[in-house]
Amino acid sequence: MHAAKRTSVAASVVRPLVEPDLDRADEIFRVAFGTFLGAPEPETFFGTADYVRTRWAADPHAAFAATVEGEVVGSNFAADWGSVGYFGPLTVRPDLWDQGIGRRLMEPVMACFDTWENRHLGLFTFPHSPKHIEFYRRYGFWPRFLTAVMKKQVAVNAAVGGRVLYGELTAVERPDALGLGRALTGAVYEGLNLEREITATQAQGLGDTILLEGSDSGLDGLAVCHCGAGPEAGEDVCFVKFGAVRPGPDAADRFERLLNACEQLAAERGLGQLDASMNLARQDAYRRMVDRGFRTWLQGVTMHKPNEPGYSHPDAYVIDDWR
């Protein structure tokens, strides 16, 4: 048995993930998470939400497969948010856990971050797993605050004024909108840029991006939302992959307006549940989400490299998901 393990590790090869790999990579992703979390039917974990295909389509050059004897046995994905980079999900077939394949899948991802020159790196993992915490610590990541993956039932509220959807803009208008988005996220954290997420969401038809117009020709907020089965949301779900408001005075009020706009989009799409993740370092933002009915259904911890808060601090009103 030990000899077989040594052979499988020695024979493992990491290469770019390609389209014919996606079904198998998706299956391993579901079984790995479902097995670790004790789901009765691991192969159905995450339901109709799709993390593998959407992340591959967003940037195929930052998606990697591990193979043994030509068969895909794991995958990993990197994401470039300008000055911020994160990775995941990193998954390996359960019968090959603890055999070094995860280490091999980390190598090309860390190389991506070097190429992109991101200065703040992160990931989402399980706070109750010493194995995961220690594995990522070896790459310089340090566990910081808990992150709550939250959901609420959608309520129909009054329409939010000044709300524009990126998908409704013309091709001529979109570059200016992306520029305004960069200015907003750059004010939240220098160099933070969600352009890849915005354009990937539009190109793949995953949902839409909410733009909240401000009073000074800038943006008060934005939110990249996936809607329904197929994207990372899932059936009957509107999932806020990223959201942020302009920092400074009245940021809390802008955050409430952004949450209203996300709920409005969900209602317009006929979706009954709104999902969003909140790092508990953003204390007021978390409290406001709880006050409006969000409840935590999964809890993780974000690990950061270097061991700095980035944009996760009490004055930040940001929704993000590094899973």
XYZ file of C-alpha atoms in Angstrom:
323
model
C 0.000 0.000 0.000
C 2.787 2.429 0.871
C 4.668 1.498 -2.283
C 1.569 2.235 -4.329
C 1.294 5.627 -2.700
C 4.890 6.454 -3.505
C 4.351 5.353 -7.100
C 1.227 7.493 -7.530
C 2.936 10.586 -6.182
C 6.021 10.056 -8.297
C 3.857 9.545 -11.369
C 1.661 12.600 -10.828
C 1.964 15.351 -13.408
C 0.581 18.886 -13.218
C -0.448 20.544 -16.476
C -2.977 23.149 -17.658
C -6.604 22.146 -17.173
C -8.247 21.835 -20.596
C -11.886 21.682 -21.616
C -12.147 17.866 -21.923
C -11.002 17.650 -18.263
C -13.861 19.726 -16.864
C -16.433 17.009 -16.172
C -13.916 14.909 -14.262
C -12.491 17.915 -12.407
C -16.005 18.963 -11.401
C -16.784 15.473 -10.114
C -13.593 15.383 -8.012
C -14.291 18.874 -6.679
C -17.740 17.841 -5.411
C -16.652 14.484 -3.995
C -13.615 16.003 -2.247
C -15.579 18.742 -0.487
C -18.533 16.469 0.236
C -16.277 13.773 1.686
C -14.353 16.192 3.886
C -17.536 17.794 5.214
C -19.284 14.457 5.763
C -22.079 14.868 3.221
C -24.195 11.693 2.838
C -23.955 11.917 -0.986
C -20.635 13.682 -1.644
C -20.987 13.546 -5.432
C -23.998 15.906 -5.256
C -22.333 18.447 -2.946
C -22.842 22.079 -4.080
C -25.940 21.041 -6.047
C -26.352 23.010 -9.273
C -23.608 25.545 -8.449
C -20.611 25.289 -10.777
C -17.179 26.450 -9.637
C -14.946 24.476 -11.994
C -16.294 25.450 -15.423
C -16.853 29.109 -14.579
C -13.359 29.585 -13.182
C -11.770 27.738 -16.075
C -13.681 29.859 -18.592
C -12.739 33.080 -16.785
C -9.012 32.364 -17.193
C -7.976 28.992 -18.665
C -4.303 29.931 -18.268
C -4.740 30.013 -14.467
C -6.406 26.588 -14.147
C -4.349 23.469 -13.488
C -4.907 19.714 -13.404
C -2.988 16.981 -11.606
C -2.923 13.645 -13.424
C -1.797 10.139 -12.553
C -1.212 7.813 -15.505
C -3.036 10.327 -17.682
C -6.164 10.496 -15.503
C -7.199 13.763 -13.852
C -7.037 13.395 -10.058
C -7.209 17.028 -8.887
C -7.313 20.677 -9.883
C -6.544 24.191 -8.677
C -7.426 27.696 -9.883
C -5.866 31.136 -9.434
C -7.672 34.476 -9.684
C -6.171 37.872 -10.444
C -7.901 40.833 -8.780
C -5.181 43.368 -9.551
C -3.112 43.900 -6.421
C -4.960 40.970 -4.820
C -4.690 37.348 -5.861
C -6.380 34.287 -4.426
C -6.715 30.642 -5.332
C -9.096 27.735 -5.024
C -10.811 25.465 -4.961
C -7.835 23.119 -4.656
C -9.195 19.576 -4.689
C -7.682 16.098 -4.953
C -9.440 12.765 -5.307
C -10.017 11.528 -1.734
C -8.218 8.189 -2.124
C -5.076 10.164 -3.051
C -5.146 12.644 -0.160
C -1.939 13.244 1.822
C 0.311 12.027 -0.968
C 1.860 15.299 -2.103
C -0.448 16.017 -5.042
C -1.774 19.176 -3.368
C 1.791 20.492 -3.117
C 2.285 19.982 -6.834
C -0.945 21.846 -7.583
C 0.277 24.795 -5.514
C 3.402 25.309 -7.628
C 1.824 26.729 -10.819
C -0.624 28.841 -8.799
C 2.181 30.508 -6.847
C 3.951 31.071 -10.179
C 0.820 32.861 -11.454
C 0.951 35.241 -8.495
C 4.610 35.969 -9.204
C 3.786 36.732 -12.842
C 0.820 38.933 -11.951
C 2.795 40.677 -9.184
C -0.141 40.611 -6.776
C 1.003 41.999 -3.462
C -1.702 40.546 -1.192
C -2.601 36.857 -1.547
C -5.370 34.868 0.047
C -7.426 31.711 0.282
C -10.463 30.312 2.084
C -10.118 27.120 4.119
C -11.618 25.272 7.068
C -10.841 26.637 10.558
C -11.443 23.243 12.191
C -8.772 21.504 10.064
C -5.223 21.758 11.450
C -4.018 19.877 8.359
C -5.286 22.569 5.993
C -4.043 25.442 8.134
C -0.560 23.982 8.418
C -0.383 23.043 4.733
C -1.012 26.624 3.593
C 1.122 28.127 6.351
C 4.111 26.437 4.716
C 3.539 28.702 1.696
C 3.558 31.832 3.847
C -0.215 32.166 4.376
C -1.478 33.023 7.854
C -5.000 32.470 9.245
C -6.792 35.658 10.227
C -10.530 36.225 10.745
C -13.428 33.857 10.223
C -15.473 34.308 7.066
C -19.207 33.612 7.192
C -20.859 32.255 4.053
C -24.365 33.643 4.540
C -27.817 33.432 2.977
C -31.226 35.015 3.330
C -34.640 34.709 1.756
C -35.262 37.393 -0.828
C -37.817 40.042 0.098
C -39.344 42.447 -2.402
C -38.251 45.980 -1.557
C -38.616 49.365 -3.210
C -36.460 49.885 -6.302
C -33.013 51.329 -5.624
C -32.371 54.665 -7.293
C -29.264 55.161 -9.401
C -28.823 51.447 -10.049
C -27.344 50.527 -13.417
C -26.651 47.007 -14.658
C -23.421 46.473 -16.565
C -25.207 44.043 -18.883
C -27.583 46.781 -20.018
C -24.789 49.161 -21.053
C -23.742 49.505 -24.665
C -20.337 48.372 -25.878
C -19.327 52.055 -26.024
C -20.382 52.663 -22.401
C -18.760 49.622 -20.840
C -15.092 50.776 -20.839
C -16.045 53.889 -18.884
C -18.013 51.761 -16.426
C -15.009 49.484 -15.916
C -12.863 52.556 -15.278
C -15.294 53.790 -12.629
C -15.250 50.337 -11.076
C -11.437 50.379 -10.894
C -11.547 53.769 -9.200
C -13.995 52.469 -6.603
C -12.153 49.250 -5.799
C -8.831 51.110 -5.827
C -10.213 53.405 -3.127
C -11.110 50.325 -1.078
C -7.618 48.818 -1.489
C -4.909 50.216 -3.722
C -4.741 48.323 -7.008
C -7.778 46.108 -6.323
C -9.430 45.483 -9.696
C -12.490 43.316 -10.380
C -12.519 43.843 -14.144
C -11.841 40.158 -14.856
C -14.810 39.096 -12.730
C -17.115 41.692 -14.279
C -16.235 40.798 -17.871
C -16.225 37.026 -17.209
C -19.657 37.225 -15.607
C -20.952 39.081 -18.654
C -19.207 36.929 -21.263
C -20.397 33.656 -19.729
C -23.925 34.862 -18.995
C -23.518 34.051 -15.303
C -25.501 37.023 -14.007
C -24.786 40.739 -13.947
C -22.838 43.490 -12.193
C -24.684 46.169 -10.264
C -23.302 49.700 -10.512
C -24.586 52.297 -8.029
C -24.203 55.811 -9.330
C -22.865 58.415 -6.923
C -23.492 62.128 -6.710
C -20.013 63.067 -7.979
C -20.002 61.221 -11.350
C -18.280 58.269 -9.651
C -19.719 55.057 -8.246
C -21.088 54.600 -4.747
C -20.891 50.814 -5.051
C -20.699 47.760 -7.264
C -21.597 44.102 -6.909
C -20.731 41.176 -9.190
C -23.667 38.757 -8.946
C -24.122 35.218 -10.250
C -27.729 34.193 -10.809
C -29.311 30.761 -10.815
C -28.171 27.265 -11.759
C -24.946 26.904 -13.741
C -22.831 29.708 -12.264
C -21.431 29.644 -8.721
C -24.874 30.545 -7.380
C -27.029 27.456 -7.790
C -30.707 26.920 -8.435
C -32.926 29.717 -7.054
C -29.887 31.628 -5.723
C -28.398 35.055 -6.398
C -24.781 34.909 -5.237
C -22.780 38.084 -4.592
C -19.267 37.039 -5.602
C -17.895 40.503 -4.837
C -19.407 43.736 -3.619
C -17.957 46.990 -2.302
C -18.926 50.583 -1.612
C -16.919 53.769 -1.659
C -15.149 54.150 1.701
C -15.427 57.176 3.957
C -18.353 59.015 5.541
C -21.744 57.386 4.914
C -20.134 54.145 3.731
C -22.544 52.193 5.947
C -25.522 53.818 4.236
C -24.043 53.046 0.828
C -23.610 49.431 1.923
C -27.279 49.175 2.887
C -28.189 50.568 -0.522
C -25.947 48.020 -2.245
C -27.539 45.143 -0.335
C -30.960 46.460 -1.345
C -29.833 46.559 -4.971
C -28.584 42.959 -4.804
C -31.893 41.836 -3.354
C -33.732 43.775 -6.065
C -31.728 41.973 -8.770
C -32.519 38.607 -7.183
C -36.228 39.434 -7.105
C -36.167 40.603 -10.736
C -34.575 37.303 -11.757
C -37.201 35.349 -9.824
C -34.646 33.969 -7.354
C -35.651 33.187 -3.784
C -32.301 33.211 -1.963
C -29.467 35.744 -1.703
C -25.997 34.419 -0.788
C -23.028 36.545 0.265
C -19.834 36.006 2.274
C -18.562 38.381 4.937
C -15.208 38.426 6.697
C -15.846 39.027 10.400
C -13.051 41.596 10.542
C -15.547 43.889 8.813
C -17.569 44.118 11.985
C -20.229 46.668 11.130
C -20.853 45.197 7.695
C -21.344 41.767 9.264
C -23.735 43.099 11.899
C -25.794 44.869 9.261
C -26.134 41.674 7.234
C -27.275 39.755 10.304
C -29.759 42.515 11.150
C -31.385 42.201 7.736
C -31.793 38.445 8.013
C -28.614 36.864 6.655
C -27.632 33.664 8.454
C -24.378 31.697 8.277
C -24.570 28.235 6.718
C -20.837 27.615 6.253
C -17.918 29.117 8.116
C -14.334 29.305 6.956
C -11.187 31.220 7.692
C -9.279 33.363 5.229
C -5.517 32.970 5.183
C -3.403 35.907 4.029
C 0.085 36.386 2.628
C 1.598 38.524 4.030
C -0.040 38.414 7.455
C -1.858 41.718 6.946
C -5.573 42.571 6.827
C -5.682 43.809 3.229
C -9.196 45.192 2.871
C -10.562 43.169 5.822
C -10.775 45.750 8.593
C -13.615 47.376 10.575
C -14.001 50.347 8.214
C -14.400 48.187 5.096
C -17.789 47.414 3.580
C -16.818 44.628 1.195
C -18.451 41.327 0.282
C -16.112 38.715 -1.174
C -15.776 35.001 -1.595
C -12.358 33.344 -1.824
C -13.672 29.772 -1.905
